[in-house]
mmCIF file of C-alpha atoms and ligand atoms in Angstrom:
data_model
loop_
_atom_site.group_PDB
_atom_site.id
_atom_site.type_symbol
_atom_site.label_atom_id
_atom_site.label_comp_id
_atom_site.label_asym_id
_atom_site.label_seq_id
_atom_site.Cartn_x
_atom_site.Cartn_y
_atom_site.Cartn_z
ATOM 1 C CA UNK D 1 -49.343 -138.829 101.854
ATOM 2 C CA UNK D 2 -52.560 -137.164 103.022
ATOM 3 C CA UNK D 3 -52.317 -134.250 105.437
ATOM 4 C CA UNK D 4 -55.858 -133.927 106.794
ATOM 5 C CA UNK D 5 -56.021 -133.469 110.559
ATOM 6 C CA UNK D 6 -57.921 -136.001 112.670
ATOM 7 C CA UNK D 7 -61.572 -135.001 113.071
ATOM 8 C CA UNK D 8 -61.899 -131.960 115.335
ATOM 9 C CA UNK D 9 -65.623 -131.292 114.826
ATOM 10 C CA UNK D 10 -66.723 -132.518 118.235
ATOM 11 C CA UNK D 11 -65.896 -130.589 121.386
ATOM 12 C CA UNK D 12 -64.398 -132.651 124.170
ATOM 13 C CA UNK D 13 -62.015 -132.471 127.065
ATOM 14 C CA UNK D 14 -59.696 -135.102 128.503
ATOM 15 C CA UNK D 15 -60.456 -136.043 132.088
ATOM 16 C CA UNK D 16 -58.591 -139.339 132.411
ATOM 17 C CA UNK D 17 -55.511 -139.520 134.653
ATOM 18 C CA UNK D 18 -54.943 -143.062 133.323
ATOM 19 C CA UNK D 19 -55.133 -144.808 129.966
ATOM 20 C CA UNK D 20 -55.762 -148.502 130.556
ATOM 21 C CA UNK D 21 -58.062 -149.370 127.654
ATOM 22 C CA UNK D 22 -59.793 -147.939 124.602
ATOM 23 C CA UNK D 23 -63.100 -149.768 124.961
ATOM 24 C CA UNK D 24 -64.674 -146.913 126.937
ATOM 25 C CA UNK D 25 -63.203 -143.994 124.943
ATOM 26 C CA UNK D 26 -65.576 -141.873 122.867
ATOM 27 C CA UNK D 27 -64.805 -140.911 119.277
ATOM 28 C CA UNK D 28 -64.185 -137.360 120.530
ATOM 29 C CA UNK D 29 -61.617 -138.567 123.078
ATOM 30 C CA UNK D 30 -59.883 -140.719 120.463
ATOM 31 C CA UNK D 31 -59.768 -137.772 118.070
ATOM 32 C CA UNK D 32 -58.357 -135.525 120.799
ATOM 33 C CA UNK D 33 -55.443 -137.939 121.301
ATOM 34 C CA UNK D 34 -54.855 -138.109 117.533
ATOM 35 C CA UNK D 35 -54.952 -134.309 117.185
ATOM 36 C CA UNK D 36 -52.573 -133.880 120.133
ATOM 37 C CA UNK D 37 -50.243 -136.481 118.597
ATOM 38 C CA UNK D 38 -50.299 -134.608 115.275
ATOM 39 C CA UNK D 39 -49.127 -131.475 117.106
ATOM 40 C CA UNK D 40 -46.392 -133.399 118.930
ATOM 41 C CA UNK D 41 -45.200 -135.042 115.713
ATOM 42 C CA UNK D 42 -43.995 -131.641 114.527
ATOM 43 C CA UNK D 43 -41.675 -131.455 117.561
ATOM 44 C CA UNK D 44 -39.669 -134.285 115.987
ATOM 45 C CA UNK D 45 -38.947 -132.147 112.922
ATOM 46 C CA UNK D 46 -37.397 -129.287 114.919
ATOM 47 C CA UNK D 47 -33.712 -128.684 115.527
ATOM 48 C CA UNK D 48 -34.313 -129.064 119.270
ATOM 49 C CA UNK D 49 -36.720 -132.016 119.564
ATOM 50 C CA UNK D 50 -37.916 -131.203 123.070
ATOM 51 C CA UNK D 51 -40.764 -129.363 124.796
ATOM 52 C CA UNK D 52 -41.072 -128.595 128.524
ATOM 53 C CA UNK D 53 -44.576 -130.080 128.988
ATOM 54 C CA UNK D 54 -43.502 -132.640 131.637
ATOM 55 C CA UNK D 55 -40.497 -130.779 133.084
ATOM 56 C CA UNK D 56 -40.065 -131.734 136.752
ATOM 57 C CA UNK D 57 -42.235 -134.870 136.360
ATOM 58 C CA UNK D 58 -40.986 -138.435 136.765
ATOM 59 C CA UNK D 59 -42.034 -141.349 134.580
ATOM 60 C CA UNK D 60 -41.333 -144.960 135.506
ATOM 61 C CA UNK D 61 -41.285 -147.414 132.612
ATOM 62 C CA UNK D 62 -42.139 -150.689 134.379
ATOM 63 C CA UNK D 63 -41.972 -153.628 131.963
ATOM 64 C CA UNK D 64 -42.744 -157.031 133.417
ATOM 65 C CA UNK D 65 -42.814 -158.527 129.873
ATOM 66 C CA UNK D 66 -40.250 -158.027 127.083
ATOM 67 C CA UNK D 67 -40.625 -155.102 124.679
ATOM 68 C CA UNK D 68 -38.562 -153.204 122.129
ATOM 69 C CA UNK D 69 -40.835 -150.664 120.417
ATOM 70 C CA UNK D 70 -43.174 -149.742 123.255
ATOM 71 C CA UNK D 71 -40.545 -149.434 125.981
ATOM 72 C CA UNK D 72 -38.112 -147.394 123.888
ATOM 73 C CA UNK D 73 -40.782 -145.098 122.475
ATOM 74 C CA UNK D 74 -42.286 -144.370 125.908
ATOM 75 C CA UNK D 75 -38.776 -143.576 127.156
ATOM 76 C CA UNK D 76 -38.096 -141.304 124.216
ATOM 77 C CA UNK D 77 -41.559 -139.709 124.440
ATOM 78 C CA UNK D 78 -40.996 -138.849 128.101
ATOM 79 C CA UNK D 79 -37.527 -137.469 127.332
ATOM 80 C CA UNK D 80 -38.956 -135.269 124.546
ATOM 81 C CA UNK D 81 -41.492 -133.931 127.038
ATOM 82 C CA UNK D 82 -38.553 -133.153 129.411
ATOM 83 C CA UNK D 83 -39.607 -135.680 132.085
ATOM 84 C CA UNK D 84 -37.116 -137.682 134.162
ATOM 85 C CA UNK D 85 -37.333 -141.353 133.150
ATOM 86 C CA UNK D 86 -36.583 -144.477 135.162
ATOM 87 C CA UNK D 87 -36.621 -147.864 133.394
ATOM 88 C CA UNK D 88 -37.437 -150.965 135.433
ATOM 89 C CA UNK D 89 -37.614 -154.591 134.382
ATOM 90 C CA UNK D 90 -39.208 -157.356 136.447
ATOM 91 C CA UNK D 91 -36.069 -159.479 136.540
ATOM 92 C CA UNK D 92 -34.074 -156.659 138.152
ATOM 93 C CA UNK D 93 -36.804 -155.640 140.597
ATOM 94 C CA UNK D 94 -37.896 -156.912 144.010
ATOM 95 C CA UNK D 95 -40.811 -158.718 142.335
ATOM 96 C CA UNK D 96 -38.271 -161.571 142.145
ATOM 97 C CA UNK D 97 -38.113 -161.536 145.971
ATOM 98 C CA UNK D 98 -41.856 -161.935 146.356
ATOM 99 C CA UNK D 99 -42.951 -158.281 146.517
ATOM 100 C CA UNK D 100 -46.426 -157.797 145.065
ATOM 101 C CA UNK D 101 -47.154 -155.611 142.043
ATOM 102 C CA UNK D 102 -49.233 -153.295 144.235
ATOM 103 C CA UNK D 103 -46.442 -152.879 146.822
ATOM 104 C CA UNK D 104 -43.891 -152.300 144.077
ATOM 105 C CA UNK D 105 -46.086 -149.634 142.510
ATOM 106 C CA UNK D 106 -46.863 -147.951 145.844
ATOM 107 C CA UNK D 107 -43.122 -147.735 146.509
ATOM 108 C CA UNK D 108 -42.644 -146.094 143.110
ATOM 109 C CA UNK D 109 -45.380 -143.633 144.026
ATOM 110 C CA UNK D 110 -43.651 -142.953 147.366
ATOM 111 C CA UNK D 111 -40.629 -141.990 145.270
ATOM 112 C CA UNK D 112 -42.857 -139.414 143.531
ATOM 113 C CA UNK D 113 -43.459 -141.233 140.252
ATOM 114 C CA UNK D 114 -45.984 -139.060 138.426
ATOM 115 C CA UNK D 115 -46.636 -141.564 135.647
ATOM 116 C CA UNK D 116 -46.172 -145.346 135.674
ATOM 117 C CA UNK D 117 -46.143 -147.075 132.293
ATOM 118 C CA UNK D 118 -46.876 -150.756 132.867
ATOM 119 C CA UNK D 119 -46.526 -153.795 130.641
ATOM 120 C CA UNK D 120 -47.707 -156.978 132.316
ATOM 121 C CA UNK D 121 -48.663 -160.512 131.330
ATOM 122 C CA UNK D 122 -51.914 -160.363 133.354
ATOM 123 C CA UNK D 123 -55.036 -158.811 131.867
ATOM 124 C CA UNK D 124 -56.289 -156.120 134.236
ATOM 125 C CA UNK D 125 -52.914 -155.344 135.846
ATOM 126 C CA UNK D 126 -52.916 -151.701 134.692
ATOM 127 C CA UNK D 127 -56.537 -151.177 135.808
ATOM 128 C CA UNK D 128 -55.680 -152.709 139.195
ATOM 129 C CA UNK D 129 -52.920 -150.145 139.742
ATOM 130 C CA UNK D 130 -54.881 -147.223 138.282
ATOM 131 C CA UNK D 131 -57.613 -147.765 140.874
ATOM 132 C CA UNK D 132 -55.118 -147.784 143.742
ATOM 133 C CA UNK D 133 -52.584 -145.090 142.872
ATOM 134 C CA UNK D 134 -52.623 -141.309 142.654
ATOM 135 C CA UNK D 135 -49.991 -141.564 139.903
ATOM 136 C CA UNK D 136 -51.142 -141.783 136.299
ATOM 137 C CA UNK D 137 -51.031 -145.345 134.970
ATOM 138 C CA UNK D 138 -50.618 -146.018 131.255
ATOM 139 C CA UNK D 139 -51.165 -149.540 129.979
ATOM 140 C CA UNK D 140 -48.328 -150.649 127.693
ATOM 141 C CA UNK D 141 -50.052 -154.013 127.088
ATOM 142 C CA UNK D 142 -51.748 -156.284 129.655
ATOM 143 C CA UNK D 143 -51.959 -159.954 128.743
ATOM 144 C CA UNK D 144 -54.466 -160.553 125.969
ATOM 145 C CA UNK D 145 -56.640 -157.626 127.108
ATOM 146 C CA UNK D 146 -55.600 -154.299 125.515
ATOM 147 C CA UNK D 147 -52.626 -152.383 124.103
ATOM 148 C CA UNK D 148 -54.191 -148.919 123.817
ATOM 149 C CA UNK D 149 -51.213 -146.913 122.589
ATOM 150 C CA UNK D 150 -50.522 -149.470 119.842
ATOM 151 C CA UNK D 151 -54.062 -149.071 118.501
ATOM 152 C CA UNK D 152 -53.824 -145.275 118.768
ATOM 153 C CA UNK D 153 -50.606 -145.238 116.754
ATOM 154 C CA UNK D 154 -52.197 -147.603 114.236
ATOM 155 C CA UNK D 155 -55.205 -145.273 113.901
ATOM 156 C CA UNK D 156 -52.872 -142.263 113.627
ATOM 157 C CA UNK D 157 -50.901 -143.981 110.839
ATOM 158 C CA UNK D 158 -54.053 -144.943 108.918
ATOM 159 C CA UNK D 159 -55.333 -141.370 109.173
ATOM 160 C CA UNK D 160 -51.974 -139.929 108.164
ATOM 161 C CA UNK D 161 -51.748 -142.128 105.072
ATOM 162 C CA UNK D 162 -55.407 -142.250 104.023
ATOM 163 C CA UNK D 163 -56.660 -138.856 105.235
ATOM 164 C CA UNK D 164 -59.601 -140.492 107.039
ATOM 165 C CA UNK D 165 -60.610 -143.537 109.048
ATOM 166 C CA UNK D 166 -64.388 -143.376 108.663
ATOM 167 C CA UNK D 167 -65.641 -145.672 105.903
ATOM 168 C CA UNK D 168 -62.383 -147.604 105.465
ATOM 169 C CA UNK D 169 -62.367 -151.398 105.522
ATOM 170 C CA UNK D 170 -59.623 -152.700 107.817
ATOM 171 C CA UNK D 171 -58.732 -156.407 107.947
ATOM 172 C CA UNK D 172 -56.957 -157.654 111.075
ATOM 173 C CA UNK D 173 -55.458 -161.050 110.323
ATOM 174 C CA UNK D 174 -54.018 -163.867 112.421
ATOM 175 C CA UNK D 175 -54.103 -164.712 116.086
ATOM 176 C CA UNK D 176 -56.995 -162.545 117.255
ATOM 177 C CA UNK D 177 -57.981 -164.558 120.321
ATOM 178 C CA UNK D 178 -54.736 -163.838 122.177
ATOM 179 C CA UNK D 179 -54.128 -160.385 120.742
ATOM 180 C CA UNK D 180 -54.424 -157.258 122.871
ATOM 181 C CA UNK D 181 -53.521 -155.301 119.722
ATOM 182 C CA UNK D 182 -56.580 -156.676 117.907
ATOM 183 C CA UNK D 183 -58.908 -155.796 120.788
ATOM 184 C CA UNK D 184 -57.693 -152.224 121.142
ATOM 185 C CA UNK D 185 -57.720 -151.770 117.353
ATOM 186 C CA UNK D 186 -61.264 -152.967 116.914
ATOM 187 C CA UNK D 187 -62.535 -150.700 119.696
ATOM 188 C CA UNK D 188 -60.760 -147.631 118.283
ATOM 189 C CA UNK D 189 -61.441 -148.260 114.607
ATOM 190 C CA UNK D 190 -65.147 -149.111 114.935
ATOM 191 C CA UNK D 191 -65.661 -146.076 117.198
ATOM 192 C CA UNK D 192 -64.019 -143.915 114.520
ATOM 193 C CA UNK D 193 -66.306 -145.321 111.822
ATOM 194 C CA UNK D 194 -64.186 -147.968 110.085
ATOM 195 C CA UNK D 195 -65.508 -151.370 109.066
ATOM 196 C CA UNK D 196 -63.349 -154.073 110.685
ATOM 197 C CA UNK D 197 -63.079 -157.699 109.565
ATOM 198 C CA UNK D 198 -61.169 -160.150 111.757
ATOM 199 C CA UNK D 199 -59.609 -162.973 109.744
ATOM 200 C CA UNK D 200 -57.975 -166.203 110.886
ATOM 201 C CA UNK D 201 -58.594 -169.828 111.765
ATOM 202 C CA UNK D 202 -61.867 -170.477 113.593
ATOM 203 C CA UNK D 203 -59.901 -171.564 116.671
ATOM 204 C CA UNK D 204 -58.252 -168.129 116.879
ATOM 205 C CA UNK D 205 -61.145 -166.022 115.533
ATOM 206 C CA UNK D 206 -64.358 -167.250 117.125
ATOM 207 C CA UNK D 207 -67.711 -165.872 115.913
ATOM 208 C CA UNK D 208 -68.265 -164.317 119.390
ATOM 209 C CA UNK D 209 -66.184 -161.334 118.228
ATOM 210 C CA UNK D 210 -69.132 -160.314 116.021
ATOM 211 C CA UNK D 211 -70.838 -159.080 119.198
ATOM 212 C CA UNK D 212 -68.210 -156.302 119.274
ATOM 213 C CA UNK D 213 -69.453 -154.842 115.997
ATOM 214 C CA UNK D 214 -66.967 -156.462 113.608
ATOM 215 C CA UNK D 215 -67.178 -159.091 110.889
ATOM 216 C CA UNK D 216 -65.440 -162.456 111.217
ATOM 217 C CA UNK D 217 -63.993 -164.392 108.283
ATOM 218 C CA UNK D 218 -62.015 -167.610 108.050
ATOM 219 C CA UNK D 219 -61.198 -167.029 104.363
ATOM 220 C CA UNK D 220 -58.431 -164.467 103.819
ATOM 221 C CA UNK D 221 -58.464 -164.903 100.040
ATOM 222 C CA UNK D 222 -62.118 -163.835 99.884
ATOM 223 C CA UNK D 223 -61.526 -160.708 101.985
ATOM 224 C CA UNK D 224 -58.206 -159.532 100.477
ATOM 225 C CA UNK D 225 -59.473 -157.530 97.454
ATOM 226 C CA UNK D 226 -61.957 -155.525 99.594
ATOM 227 C CA UNK D 227 -59.455 -154.119 102.080
ATOM 228 C CA UNK D 228 -58.152 -150.557 102.421
ATOM 229 C CA UNK D 229 -55.818 -151.637 105.223
ATOM 230 C CA UNK D 230 -54.475 -155.045 106.223
ATOM 231 C CA UNK D 231 -52.948 -155.458 109.682
ATOM 232 C CA UNK D 232 -51.071 -158.729 110.202
ATOM 233 C CA UNK D 233 -50.627 -160.094 113.705
ATOM 234 C CA UNK D 234 -47.983 -162.406 115.105
ATOM 235 C CA UNK D 235 -49.007 -165.772 116.515
ATOM 236 C CA UNK D 236 -48.764 -165.271 120.288
ATOM 237 C CA UNK D 237 -47.160 -168.614 121.175
ATOM 238 C CA UNK D 238 -46.303 -167.317 124.651
ATOM 239 C CA UNK D 239 -50.014 -167.042 125.551
ATOM 240 C CA UNK D 240 -51.158 -170.352 124.043
ATOM 241 C CA UNK D 241 -51.251 -173.419 126.260
ATOM 242 C CA UNK D 242 -52.143 -175.737 123.355
ATOM 243 C CA UNK D 243 -51.873 -175.750 119.588
ATOM 244 C CA UNK D 244 -54.601 -173.799 117.757
ATOM 245 C CA UNK D 245 -53.631 -174.920 114.217
ATOM 246 C CA UNK D 246 -51.772 -177.946 112.829
ATOM 247 C CA UNK D 247 -48.481 -176.239 111.923
ATOM 248 C CA UNK D 248 -46.954 -172.830 111.193
ATOM 249 C CA UNK D 249 -46.640 -173.921 107.551
ATOM 250 C CA UNK D 250 -50.383 -174.501 107.354
ATOM 251 C CA UNK D 251 -51.076 -171.178 109.093
ATOM 252 C CA UNK D 252 -48.917 -169.389 106.503
ATOM 253 C CA UNK D 253 -50.506 -171.207 103.586
ATOM 254 C CA UNK D 254 -54.002 -170.127 104.685
ATOM 255 C CA UNK D 255 -53.473 -166.807 106.500
ATOM 256 C CA UNK D 256 -49.982 -165.525 105.680
ATOM 257 C CA UNK D 257 -49.586 -162.422 103.501
ATOM 258 C CA UNK D 258 -47.498 -164.124 100.835
ATOM 259 C CA UNK D 259 -46.277 -162.339 97.674
ATOM 260 C CA UNK D 260 -49.141 -163.926 95.717
ATOM 261 C CA UNK D 261 -51.724 -162.613 98.198
ATOM 262 C CA UNK D 262 -50.113 -159.173 98.343
ATOM 263 C CA UNK D 263 -50.533 -158.984 94.542
ATOM 264 C CA UNK D 264 -54.303 -159.362 95.018
ATOM 265 C CA UNK D 265 -54.575 -156.406 97.420
ATOM 266 C CA UNK D 266 -55.793 -153.049 96.144
ATOM 267 C CA UNK D 267 -52.878 -150.997 94.882
ATOM 268 C CA UNK D 268 -53.357 -148.434 97.663
ATOM 269 C CA UNK D 269 -53.973 -150.941 100.458
ATOM 270 C CA UNK D 270 -51.780 -150.181 103.490
ATOM 271 C CA UNK D 271 -49.844 -153.128 104.924
ATOM 272 C CA UNK D 272 -49.430 -152.878 108.696
ATOM 273 C CA UNK D 273 -47.941 -154.982 111.480
ATOM 274 C CA UNK D 274 -47.474 -153.973 115.128
ATOM 275 C CA UNK D 275 -44.188 -155.911 115.394
ATOM 276 C CA UNK D 276 -42.314 -157.965 116.277
ATOM 277 C CA UNK D 277 -42.583 -159.611 112.846
ATOM 278 C CA UNK D 278 -42.059 -163.313 112.269
ATOM 279 C CA UNK D 279 -40.845 -162.985 108.683
ATOM 280 C CA UNK D 280 -42.100 -165.763 106.447
ATOM 281 C CA UNK D 281 -44.893 -166.735 108.853
ATOM 282 C CA UNK D 282 -47.658 -164.080 109.011
ATOM 283 C CA UNK D 283 -45.982 -161.903 106.345
ATOM 284 C CA UNK D 284 -43.506 -162.540 103.555
ATOM 285 C CA UNK D 285 -40.177 -160.822 104.153
ATOM 286 C CA UNK D 286 -40.184 -158.855 100.857
ATOM 287 C CA UNK D 287 -43.819 -157.792 101.402
ATOM 288 C CA UNK D 288 -42.914 -156.480 104.863
ATOM 289 C CA UNK D 289 -40.199 -154.320 103.277
ATOM 290 C CA UNK D 290 -42.259 -153.242 100.245
ATOM 291 C CA UNK D 291 -43.460 -149.732 99.391
ATOM 292 C CA UNK D 292 -46.989 -150.426 100.608
ATOM 293 C CA UNK D 293 -45.737 -151.452 104.043
ATOM 294 C CA UNK D 294 -46.058 -148.727 106.702
ATOM 295 C CA UNK D 295 -44.639 -150.870 109.494
ATOM 296 C CA UNK D 296 -41.775 -148.505 110.342
ATOM 297 C CA UNK D 297 -44.078 -145.452 110.005
ATOM 298 C CA UNK D 298 -46.165 -147.068 112.743
ATOM 299 C CA UNK D 299 -43.094 -147.199 114.976
ATOM 300 C CA UNK D 300 -42.221 -143.560 114.236
ATOM 301 C CA UNK D 301 -45.802 -142.456 114.955
ATOM 302 C CA UNK D 302 -45.758 -144.327 118.259
ATOM 303 C CA UNK D 303 -43.467 -141.642 119.602
ATOM 304 C CA UNK D 304 -45.884 -138.768 118.912
ATOM 305 C CA UNK D 305 -48.883 -140.770 120.103
ATOM 306 C CA UNK D 306 -47.173 -141.687 123.369
ATOM 307 C CA UNK D 307 -46.125 -138.065 123.898
ATOM 308 C CA UNK D 308 -49.804 -137.141 123.513
ATOM 309 C CA UNK D 309 -51.013 -139.795 125.954
ATOM 310 C CA UNK D 310 -48.411 -138.884 128.593
ATOM 311 C CA UNK D 311 -49.211 -135.194 128.215
ATOM 312 C CA UNK D 312 -52.997 -135.661 128.437
ATOM 313 C CA UNK D 313 -52.962 -138.085 131.381
ATOM 314 C CA UNK D 314 -50.485 -135.991 133.350
ATOM 315 C CA UNK D 315 -52.547 -132.851 132.719
ATOM 316 C CA UNK D 316 -55.740 -134.568 133.898
ATOM 317 C CA UNK D 317 -54.013 -135.808 137.061
ATOM 318 C CA UNK D 318 -52.718 -132.295 137.732
ATOM 319 C CA UNK D 319 -56.239 -130.874 137.351
ATOM 320 C CA UNK D 320 -55.664 -129.157 134.012
ATOM 321 C CA UNK D 321 -58.372 -129.373 131.364
ATOM 322 C CA UNK D 322 -57.196 -130.028 127.818
ATOM 323 C CA UNK D 323 -59.712 -129.604 125.024
HETATM 324 N N1 CP L 401 -45.846 -153.706 119.133
HETATM 325 C C1 CP L 401 -45.271 -153.921 120.327
HETATM 326 O O1 CP L 401 -45.914 -153.829 121.391
HETATM 327 O O2 CP L 401 -43.934 -154.216 120.255
HETATM 328 P P1 CP L 401 -43.005 -154.468 121.522
HETATM 329 O O3 CP L 401 -43.455 -155.753 122.173
HETATM 330 O O4 CP L 401 -41.604 -154.541 120.982
HETATM 331 O O5 CP L 401 -43.175 -153.315 122.466
#
């Protein structure tokens, strides 16, 4: 494992009370989050895995869509920062009685929520609240728009394992069209100097993505041997109103990371997946559990990255300058 710190050459400060997307973040801002996360990761190695950075603050984890990794790691991140944490799900909230998202959020703010972490099926939901609330709003995934903390933890993991991001070739494979993870990843990785190739069927990876500074390929076998990192994405059936490929079997035969394809990767190519995995569809089960897979490292790093994001956004809202 490499130990180089994320790039700290450029001077910057963090002035964002919210984190709703990565598209507008500079390389310096991205590096500041990664450096802050590196510092917080050491907290997890201590006997007492807690710091008082958010003592007296309240975080509401408001998940209108299902989640395992993101919800639990935000809860744990807030606890490690000594914040009070409230978990809310849509089905147990007054959204079911017709209350609007804005009214729900304003009521949470009236109860002195300092930070609201929101996962929502609608693109733009986090931005909508961020513009209307004094509380910090952190996007935990909004429809097919962005999943900023997932891409930050992916970037952190790549840097941790490879010692750099600049100059690496990262392939993101699968259902790109409906993937908020792909969007946030391509914004972060291209800004940090990586070359990104999006790979999948033409129905799920249209050429329009090239306008965002990435390459598009519909031939995984041609791209495989060139990659430093391969990030497999789940097919987002829940966002698709029609079928974008003939069958899952055909998708796997053309775009799945089978054992035979994994054997054609560079020996040091990192295998990533944001989870949840559909074993045997986008990735072979043994490949997912192999030594080159860093899938569980991604989950572990999500904790430090989310601590960093909560710390930075809360500090900006409170008028503190972090640089
Ligand atoms: N990667 C990710 O967002 O997983 P969850 O849906 O379990 O949070």
